[in-house]
Coordinates of C-alpha atoms in Angstrom, one line a residue:
X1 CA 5.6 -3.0 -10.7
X2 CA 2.7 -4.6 -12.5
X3 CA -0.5 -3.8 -11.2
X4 CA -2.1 -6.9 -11.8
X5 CA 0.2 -8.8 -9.5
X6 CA -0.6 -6.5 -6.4
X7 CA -4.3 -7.2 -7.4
X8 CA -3.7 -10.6 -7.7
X9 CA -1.7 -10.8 -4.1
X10 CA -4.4 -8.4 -2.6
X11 CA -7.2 -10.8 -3.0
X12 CA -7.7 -13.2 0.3
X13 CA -7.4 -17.1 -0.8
X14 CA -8.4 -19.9 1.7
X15 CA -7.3 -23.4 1.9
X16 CA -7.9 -25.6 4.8
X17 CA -4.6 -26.6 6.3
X18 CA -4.6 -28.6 10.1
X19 CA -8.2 -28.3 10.0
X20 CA -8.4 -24.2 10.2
X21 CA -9.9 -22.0 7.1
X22 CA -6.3 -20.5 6.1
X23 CA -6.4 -17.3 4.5
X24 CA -3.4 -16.9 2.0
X25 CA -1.8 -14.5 -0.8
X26 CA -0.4 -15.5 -3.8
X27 CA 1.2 -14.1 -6.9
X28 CA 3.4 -14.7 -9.6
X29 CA 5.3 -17.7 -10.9
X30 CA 9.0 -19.8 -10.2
X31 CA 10.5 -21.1 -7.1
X32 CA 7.8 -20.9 -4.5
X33 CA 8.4 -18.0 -1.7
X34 CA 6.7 -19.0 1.5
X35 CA 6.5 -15.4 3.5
X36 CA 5.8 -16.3 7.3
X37 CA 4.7 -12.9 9.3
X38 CA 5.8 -11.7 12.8
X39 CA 3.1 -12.0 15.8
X40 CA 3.0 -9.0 16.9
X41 CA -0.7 -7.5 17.7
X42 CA -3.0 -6.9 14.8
X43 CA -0.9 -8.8 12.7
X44 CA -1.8 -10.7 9.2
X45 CA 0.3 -11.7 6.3
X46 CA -0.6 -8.9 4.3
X47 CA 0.6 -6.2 7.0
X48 CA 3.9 -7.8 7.3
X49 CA 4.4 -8.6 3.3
X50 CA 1.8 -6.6 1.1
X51 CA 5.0 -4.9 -0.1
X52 CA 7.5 -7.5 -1.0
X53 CA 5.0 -10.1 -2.3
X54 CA 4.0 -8.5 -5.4
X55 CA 8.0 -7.4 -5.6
X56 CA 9.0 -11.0 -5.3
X57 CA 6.6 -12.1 -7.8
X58 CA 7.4 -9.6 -10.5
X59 CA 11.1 -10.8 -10.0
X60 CA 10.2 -14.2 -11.1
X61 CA 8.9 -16.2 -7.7
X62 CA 5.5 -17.7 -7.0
X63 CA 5.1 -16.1 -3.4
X64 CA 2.7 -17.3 -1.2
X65 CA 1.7 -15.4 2.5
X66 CA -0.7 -17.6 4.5
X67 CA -1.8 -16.0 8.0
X68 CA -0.5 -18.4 10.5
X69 CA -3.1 -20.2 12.7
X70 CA -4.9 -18.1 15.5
X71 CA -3.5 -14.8 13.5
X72 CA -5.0 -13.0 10.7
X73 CA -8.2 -14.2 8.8
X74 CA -6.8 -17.9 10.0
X75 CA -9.3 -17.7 12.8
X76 CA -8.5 -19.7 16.4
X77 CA -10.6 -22.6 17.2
X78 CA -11.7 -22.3 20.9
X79 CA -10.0 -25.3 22.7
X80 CA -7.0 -25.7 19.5
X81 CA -4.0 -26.4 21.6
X82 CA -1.9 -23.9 20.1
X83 CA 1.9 -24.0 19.9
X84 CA 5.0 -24.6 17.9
X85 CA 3.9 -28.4 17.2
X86 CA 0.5 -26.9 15.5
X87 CA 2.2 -24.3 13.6
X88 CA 4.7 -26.5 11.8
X89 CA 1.6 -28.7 11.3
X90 CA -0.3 -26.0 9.7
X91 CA 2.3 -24.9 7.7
X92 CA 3.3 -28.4 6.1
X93 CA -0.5 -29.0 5.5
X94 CA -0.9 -25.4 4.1
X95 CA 1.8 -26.2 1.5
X96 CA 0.5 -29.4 0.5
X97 CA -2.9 -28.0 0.0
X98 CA -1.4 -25.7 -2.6
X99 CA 0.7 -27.9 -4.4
X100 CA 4.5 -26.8 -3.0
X101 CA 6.7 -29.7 -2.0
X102 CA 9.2 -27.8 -1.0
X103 CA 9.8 -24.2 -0.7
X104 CA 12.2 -21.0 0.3
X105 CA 10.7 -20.0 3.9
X106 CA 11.2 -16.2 4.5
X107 CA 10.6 -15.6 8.4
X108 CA 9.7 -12.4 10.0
X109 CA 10.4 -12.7 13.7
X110 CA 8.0 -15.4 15.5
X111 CA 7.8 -16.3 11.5
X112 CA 11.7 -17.4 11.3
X113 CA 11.2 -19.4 14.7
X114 CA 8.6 -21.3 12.8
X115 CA 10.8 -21.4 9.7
X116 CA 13.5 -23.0 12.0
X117 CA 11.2 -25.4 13.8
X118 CA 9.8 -26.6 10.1
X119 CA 13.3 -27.4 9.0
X120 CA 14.3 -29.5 12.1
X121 CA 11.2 -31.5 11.7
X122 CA 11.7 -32.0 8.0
X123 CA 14.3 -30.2 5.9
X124 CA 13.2 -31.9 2.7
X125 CA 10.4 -29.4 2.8
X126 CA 12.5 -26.3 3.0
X127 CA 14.8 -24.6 -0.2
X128 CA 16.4 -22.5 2.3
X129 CA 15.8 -19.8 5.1
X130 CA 15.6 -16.4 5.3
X131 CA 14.9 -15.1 8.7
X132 CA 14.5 -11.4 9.4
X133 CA 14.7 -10.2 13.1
X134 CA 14.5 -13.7 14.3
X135 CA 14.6 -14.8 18.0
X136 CA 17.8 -17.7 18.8
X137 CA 18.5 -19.3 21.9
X138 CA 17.9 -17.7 25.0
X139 CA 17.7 -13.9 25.3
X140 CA 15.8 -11.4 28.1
X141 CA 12.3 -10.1 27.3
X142 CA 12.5 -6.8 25.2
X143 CA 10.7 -3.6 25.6
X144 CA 9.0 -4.4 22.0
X145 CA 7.9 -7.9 23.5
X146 CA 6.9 -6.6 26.7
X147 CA 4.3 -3.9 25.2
X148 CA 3.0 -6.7 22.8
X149 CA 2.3 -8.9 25.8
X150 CA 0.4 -6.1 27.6
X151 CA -1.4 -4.5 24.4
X152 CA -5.2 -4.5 24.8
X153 CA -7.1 -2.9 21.7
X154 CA -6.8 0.7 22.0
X155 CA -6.3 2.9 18.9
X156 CA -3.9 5.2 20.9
X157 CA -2.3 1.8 22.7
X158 CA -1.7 0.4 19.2
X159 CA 0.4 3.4 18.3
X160 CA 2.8 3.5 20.9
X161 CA 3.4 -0.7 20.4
X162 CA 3.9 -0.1 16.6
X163 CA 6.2 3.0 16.6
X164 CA 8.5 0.5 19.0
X165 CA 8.8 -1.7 15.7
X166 CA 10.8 0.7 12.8
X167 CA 13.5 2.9 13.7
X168 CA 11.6 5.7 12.2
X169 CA 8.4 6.4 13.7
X170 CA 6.9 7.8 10.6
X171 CA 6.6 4.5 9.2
X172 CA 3.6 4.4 10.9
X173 CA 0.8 6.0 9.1
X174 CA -2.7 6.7 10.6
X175 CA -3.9 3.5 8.0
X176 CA -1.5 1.0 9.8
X177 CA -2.8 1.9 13.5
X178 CA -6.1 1.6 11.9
X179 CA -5.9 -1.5 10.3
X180 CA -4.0 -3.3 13.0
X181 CA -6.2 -1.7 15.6
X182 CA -9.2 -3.1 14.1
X183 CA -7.7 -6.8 13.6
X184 CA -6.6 -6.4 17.1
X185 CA -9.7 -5.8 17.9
X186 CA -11.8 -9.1 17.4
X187 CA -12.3 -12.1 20.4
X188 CA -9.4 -13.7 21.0
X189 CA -6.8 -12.1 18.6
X190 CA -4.0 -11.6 21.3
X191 CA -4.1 -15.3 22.4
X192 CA -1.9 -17.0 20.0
X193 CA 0.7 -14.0 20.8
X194 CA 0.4 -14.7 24.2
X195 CA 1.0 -18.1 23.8
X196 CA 4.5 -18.1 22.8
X197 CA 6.1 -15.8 25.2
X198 CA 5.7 -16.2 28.7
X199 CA 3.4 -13.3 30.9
X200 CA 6.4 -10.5 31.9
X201 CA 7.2 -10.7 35.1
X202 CA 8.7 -7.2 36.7
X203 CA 12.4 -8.2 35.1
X204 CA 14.7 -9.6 33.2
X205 CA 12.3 -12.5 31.8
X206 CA 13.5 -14.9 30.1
X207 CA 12.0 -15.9 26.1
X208 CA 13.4 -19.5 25.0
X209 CA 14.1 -19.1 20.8
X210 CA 15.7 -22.6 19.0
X211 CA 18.5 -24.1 21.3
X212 CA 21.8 -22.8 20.0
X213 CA 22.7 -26.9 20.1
X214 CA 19.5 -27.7 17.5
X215 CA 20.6 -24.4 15.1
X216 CA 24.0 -25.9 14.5
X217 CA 22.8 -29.3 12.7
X218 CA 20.6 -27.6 10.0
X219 CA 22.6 -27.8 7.1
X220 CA 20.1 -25.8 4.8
X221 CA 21.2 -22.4 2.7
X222 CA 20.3 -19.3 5.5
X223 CA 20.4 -15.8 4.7
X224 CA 20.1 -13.8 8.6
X225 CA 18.6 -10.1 7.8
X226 CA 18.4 -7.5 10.8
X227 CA 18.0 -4.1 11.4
X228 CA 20.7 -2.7 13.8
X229 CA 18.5 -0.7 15.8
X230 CA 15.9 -3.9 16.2
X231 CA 13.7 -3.3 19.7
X232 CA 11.7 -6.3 19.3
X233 CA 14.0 -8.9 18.9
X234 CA 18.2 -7.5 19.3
X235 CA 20.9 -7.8 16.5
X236 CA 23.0 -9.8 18.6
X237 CA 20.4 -12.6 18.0
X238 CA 21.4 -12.0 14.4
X239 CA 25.0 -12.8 14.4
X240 CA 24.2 -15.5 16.8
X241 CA 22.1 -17.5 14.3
X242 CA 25.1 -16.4 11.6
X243 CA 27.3 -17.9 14.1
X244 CA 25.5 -21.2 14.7
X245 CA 24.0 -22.2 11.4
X246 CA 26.8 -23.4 9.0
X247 CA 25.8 -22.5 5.8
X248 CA 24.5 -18.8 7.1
X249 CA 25.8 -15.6 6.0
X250 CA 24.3 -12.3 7.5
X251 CA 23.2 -8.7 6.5
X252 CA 22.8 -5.8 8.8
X253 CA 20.9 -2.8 7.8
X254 CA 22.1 0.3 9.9
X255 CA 19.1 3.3 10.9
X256 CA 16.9 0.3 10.6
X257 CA 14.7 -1.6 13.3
X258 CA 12.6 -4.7 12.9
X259 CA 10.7 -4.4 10.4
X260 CA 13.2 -4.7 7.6
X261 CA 11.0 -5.8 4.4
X262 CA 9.2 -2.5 5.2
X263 CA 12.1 -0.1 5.9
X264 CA 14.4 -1.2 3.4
X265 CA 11.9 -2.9 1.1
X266 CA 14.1 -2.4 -2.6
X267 CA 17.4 -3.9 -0.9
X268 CA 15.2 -6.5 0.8
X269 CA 13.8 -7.7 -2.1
X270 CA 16.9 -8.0 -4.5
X271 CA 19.0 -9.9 -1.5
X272 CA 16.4 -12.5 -1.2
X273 CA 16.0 -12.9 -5.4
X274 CA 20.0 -13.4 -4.9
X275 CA 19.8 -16.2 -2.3
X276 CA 16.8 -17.4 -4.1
X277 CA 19.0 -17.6 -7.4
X278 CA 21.8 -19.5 -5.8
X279 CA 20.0 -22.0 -4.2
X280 CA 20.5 -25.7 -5.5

């Protein structure tokens, strides 16, 4: 890979978009590549993507990462009533500040539930959709969801959330915990997580994704990518968005969990340059 493109995606960029400073990455050149991260704690664009942005880019994209409002450099403003209606705001008024009318939107967990919500509000925005370990319709509160709920900084904490994330533990390296610890660290970083999923009660709680009803009218190009051993956010969720979207099609990776740009980052990458490539 060329170097200069993971330089030029390293370096923090800020816009302001739904009146928040918006931290952002951005490399290469083509069809723009919106990357939308997870929420997990500690989480930023560059966590979830520093691998496949510059991968995307050499490949011929312009790939842009912004951290979502309330995650990441994108700071929370004390009072900012933050939910899905904000987020799809942010988003649309991220993309205008950097000149992208429309776009491919790549969704990593709480990232593809925005990806979805952005297309029902207005699918001339949006190329297509690829959502990786994304949450549909109604489902019970995972273990994966459940310790990101409960997560207060705590270097040794932070471990134990993260290794429930890939299917092989190793994945996470002494600089991850680090780095996540740290951004978990700061005032206020868990609030926007814990405003989209409701406190965990003792059992079986209930987290509301996109109505199974709303999924089946977007008529948009989807590719569904998940990880078959996914403790964050279940497979079946996968083949149900396969089911309900029309123009879906689905890839499971086997020995993988939920972070599938990171565990399988080469096959990652050249699915979504296919789907990219067939797009109208």
């Amino acid at each position: 890979m060329d170097g200069r493109l993971l330089d030029e995606a390293a370096r923090v960029r800020t816009v302001v978009a739904a009146g928040h400073e918006t931290a952002y990455h951005e490399a290469g050149s083509g069809r723009p590549v919106v990357l939308l991260h997870g929420s997990g704690p500690g989480v930023s664009a560059w966590s979830n993507w520093s691998g496949a942005l510059p991968a995307l880019a050499a490949a011929g994209h312009r790939v842009l990462a912004p951290d979502i409002a309330g995650f990441g450099g994108t700071r929370a403003h004390d009072g900012a009533a933050y939910g899905i209606k904000l987020w799809v705001r942010h988003l649309f008024e991220f993309l205008d500040a950097v000149d992208v009318p429309s776009a491919l939107l790549v969704g990593n967990s709480f990232g593809g539930g925005l990806a979805l919500a952005a297309t029902l509000r207005d699918p001339s925005r949006v190329d297509g959709l690829v959502l990786l370990g994304t949450p549909a319709g109604t489902f019970t509160m995972t273990e994966g969801l459940r310790a990101g709920w409960h997560y207060e900084p705590d270097p040794d904490e932070m471990r134990r959330v993260l290794r429930l994330f890939p299917y092989d533990e190793s994945l996470v390296t002494d600089e991850m915990v680090k780095a996540r610890y740290e951004a978990s660290a700061r005032p206020g970083a868990q609030d926007a997580f814990r405003k989209l999923i409701p406190e965990p009660g003792p059992a079986d709680t209930q987290i509301k994704g996109v109505p199974e009803d709303r999924l089946s009218t977007i008529t948009k190009p989807a590719l569904v990518v998940h990880g078959r051993e996914d403790r964050v956010i279940p497979v079946d969720l996968g083949w149900r968005l396969a089911r309900t979207i029309p123009n879906a099609e689905l890839h499971v990776f086997g020995n993988c969990g939920h972070w599938v740009q990171l565990e399988r980052p080469d096959a990652f990458t050249a699915l979504v340059h296919d789907f990219a490539r067939r797009l109208p």
